[in-house]
Amino acid sequence: MARRPLIAGNWKMHLTVPEAERLATAVVASCADLPDREVMIAPPFTALAAVAEVVRNTPVLIAGQNAAWEKQGAFTGEISPVMLREVGASMVIIGHSERRHIFGESNQMVNRRLRGALQFGLIPVLCVGETLADREEGKAMPILEQQVREGLAEVDAEAAARVVIAYEPVWAIGTGRTATGAQAQEAHAFIRNVLARVYEKKLADEIRILYGGSVKPENIDSLMAEPDIDGALVGGAALQSESFDRIVHFL
Ligand code: 13P
């Protein structure tokens, strides 16, 4: 089964509501002629409802940038998967490196969030990625394996088929330093192999694995040419309509 490419924009903690509406309008225009690929945007929570209104009845998908695992409750500062769905999100980013490294989210917490997202009908984008220190110590692949295995703990094959993985090496995020196509391909093939061992090869071959970390108009085509790179999770370059337009139109 061919994996449908997915280009995702993570807007992080950027944009006022009017700015978000303007950018979403431009993204909708960019996607008018792209039937062979999916495009997702993850606005900050405050702009979700307004952006969902802009993309209504268009192919552009909306995601939250994180989600709690319960439907409701005493979880100050959190947003539930049901609340995300209510405002029009169909996807959610889980375990982003900024959540892990700035806010201390563990693989166990990431797993809880991921299972909550699946339970309440959101497609999770599970982010994994090694730090520079991990890579220099030769531990990149074991760290990735642990993040994938623990992130997907107690997720059965049927649910796992709905998950998207994003490989985002921490040393490449916001640094302008992109993994080379070969480095990314090596990690993606490794992750797919882990998925084949946890589940089975057929399922592993169907799960999309995105690359994230300084994706730009200049490097998107060579990244997408790699056989195991099924899309991109774009930060900075997703905040400008021209650069995101070029990225979604990768060759
Ligand atoms: P940059 O594209 O700004 O490096 O961010 C990548 C990222 O973290 C996307 O989730």
Short mmCIF file of N, CA, C and O in Angstrom, two decimals, residues 68 81 85 92 94 111-124 151-156 158-164 199:
data_model
loop_
_atom_site.label_atom_id
_atom_site.label_comp_id
_atom_site.label_asym_id
_atom_site.label_seq_id
_atom_site.Cartn_x
_atom_site.Cartn_y
_atom_site.Cartn_z
N ALA A 68 -4.38 16.05 26.73
CA ALA A 68 -4.44 15.22 27.93
C ALA A 68 -5.11 13.90 27.57
O ALA A 68 -5.54 13.70 26.43
N PRO A 81 -8.76 15.56 24.54
CA PRO A 81 -8.96 15.17 23.14
C PRO A 81 -10.37 15.46 22.66
O PRO A 81 -10.57 15.80 21.49
N ARG A 85 -11.52 17.73 19.43
CA ARG A 85 -12.45 17.29 18.38
C ARG A 85 -13.61 18.25 18.25
O ARG A 85 -14.07 18.53 17.15
N VAL A 92 -3.51 15.18 16.48
CA VAL A 92 -2.85 15.86 17.61
C VAL A 92 -1.37 15.45 17.64
O VAL A 92 -1.04 14.28 17.43
N ILE A 94 1.84 14.58 19.61
CA ILE A 94 2.08 14.01 20.95
C ILE A 94 3.59 13.79 21.11
O ILE A 94 4.25 13.26 20.22
N ASN A 111 2.94 8.15 26.22
CA ASN A 111 2.13 6.97 25.92
C ASN A 111 0.68 7.16 26.41
O ASN A 111 -0.28 6.82 25.71
N ARG A 112 0.54 7.74 27.59
CA ARG A 112 -0.82 7.98 28.12
C ARG A 112 -1.58 8.95 27.22
O ARG A 112 -2.75 8.77 26.92
N ARG A 113 -0.88 10.01 26.81
CA ARG A 113 -1.52 11.01 25.93
C ARG A 113 -1.89 10.36 24.60
O ARG A 113 -2.96 10.61 24.04
N LEU A 114 -0.99 9.55 24.07
CA LEU A 114 -1.23 8.91 22.77
C LEU A 114 -2.44 7.97 22.85
O LEU A 114 -3.31 7.98 21.97
N ARG A 115 -2.52 7.19 23.92
CA ARG A 115 -3.65 6.26 24.04
C ARG A 115 -4.96 7.03 24.23
O ARG A 115 -6.01 6.62 23.71
N GLY A 116 -4.90 8.16 24.95
CA GLY A 116 -6.10 8.99 25.09
C GLY A 116 -6.55 9.54 23.75
O GLY A 116 -7.75 9.54 23.43
N ALA A 117 -5.60 9.99 22.95
CA ALA A 117 -5.94 10.53 21.63
C ALA A 117 -6.63 9.46 20.80
O ALA A 117 -7.68 9.71 20.17
N LEU A 118 -6.08 8.25 20.80
CA LEU A 118 -6.67 7.16 20.01
C LEU A 118 -8.05 6.80 20.54
O LEU A 118 -9.00 6.61 19.78
N GLN A 119 -8.17 6.76 21.85
CA GLN A 119 -9.45 6.39 22.46
C GLN A 119 -10.56 7.35 22.06
O GLN A 119 -11.69 6.95 21.82
N PHE A 120 -10.20 8.63 21.96
CA PHE A 120 -11.23 9.63 21.67
C PHE A 120 -11.24 10.05 20.21
O PHE A 120 -11.81 11.07 19.84
N GLY A 121 -10.60 9.25 19.35
CA GLY A 121 -10.80 9.42 17.91
C GLY A 121 -9.92 10.43 17.22
O GLY A 121 -10.23 10.88 16.12
N LEU A 122 -8.79 10.80 17.85
CA LEU A 122 -7.83 11.67 17.17
C LEU A 122 -6.68 10.84 16.61
O LEU A 122 -6.31 9.82 17.19
N ILE A 123 -6.12 11.28 15.49
CA ILE A 123 -4.93 10.63 14.94
C ILE A 123 -3.71 11.27 15.60
O ILE A 123 -3.47 12.47 15.45
N PRO A 124 -2.94 10.48 16.37
CA PRO A 124 -1.77 11.08 17.01
C PRO A 124 -0.56 11.11 16.08
O PRO A 124 -0.33 10.17 15.32
N GLY A 151 6.37 4.62 23.71
CA GLY A 151 5.30 5.51 23.26
C GLY A 151 4.08 4.72 22.79
O GLY A 151 2.94 5.17 22.93
N LEU A 152 4.33 3.54 22.23
CA LEU A 152 3.23 2.72 21.69
C LEU A 152 2.83 1.57 22.62
O LEU A 152 2.07 0.69 22.21
N ALA A 153 3.31 1.60 23.86
CA ALA A 153 2.98 0.52 24.80
C ALA A 153 1.46 0.37 24.92
O ALA A 153 0.73 1.37 25.00
N GLU A 154 1.02 -0.86 24.92
CA GLU A 154 -0.42 -1.19 25.07
C GLU A 154 -1.29 -0.63 23.94
O GLU A 154 -2.49 -0.45 24.12
N VAL A 155 -0.68 -0.34 22.81
CA VAL A 155 -1.45 0.07 21.63
C VAL A 155 -1.51 -1.12 20.69
O VAL A 155 -0.46 -1.61 20.25
N ASP A 156 -2.71 -1.63 20.42
CA ASP A 156 -2.80 -2.82 19.56
C ASP A 156 -2.62 -2.44 18.09
O ASP A 156 -2.57 -1.25 17.73
N GLU A 158 -4.48 -2.63 15.49
CA GLU A 158 -5.56 -1.90 14.84
C GLU A 158 -5.45 -0.39 15.12
O GLU A 158 -5.61 0.45 14.23
N ALA A 159 -5.15 -0.06 16.38
CA ALA A 159 -5.00 1.35 16.75
C ALA A 159 -3.70 1.91 16.18
O ALA A 159 -3.65 3.06 15.70
N ALA A 160 -2.64 1.10 16.20
CA ALA A 160 -1.34 1.58 15.71
C ALA A 160 -1.41 1.96 14.23
O ALA A 160 -0.66 2.83 13.77
N ALA A 161 -2.30 1.32 13.50
CA ALA A 161 -2.44 1.62 12.07
C ALA A 161 -2.86 3.08 11.84
O ALA A 161 -2.66 3.62 10.75
N ARG A 162 -3.43 3.70 12.86
CA ARG A 162 -3.88 5.10 12.71
C ARG A 162 -2.81 6.11 13.12
O ARG A 162 -2.98 7.31 12.95
N VAL A 163 -1.70 5.62 13.69
CA VAL A 163 -0.69 6.52 14.24
C VAL A 163 0.25 7.01 13.12
O VAL A 163 0.57 6.28 12.20
N VAL A 164 0.66 8.27 13.23
CA VAL A 164 1.72 8.81 12.39
C VAL A 164 2.92 9.03 13.31
O VAL A 164 2.76 9.46 14.45
N TYR A 199 4.99 -4.94 15.81
CA TYR A 199 3.73 -5.38 15.20
C TYR A 199 4.07 -6.41 14.12
O TYR A 199 4.53 -7.49 14.44
#
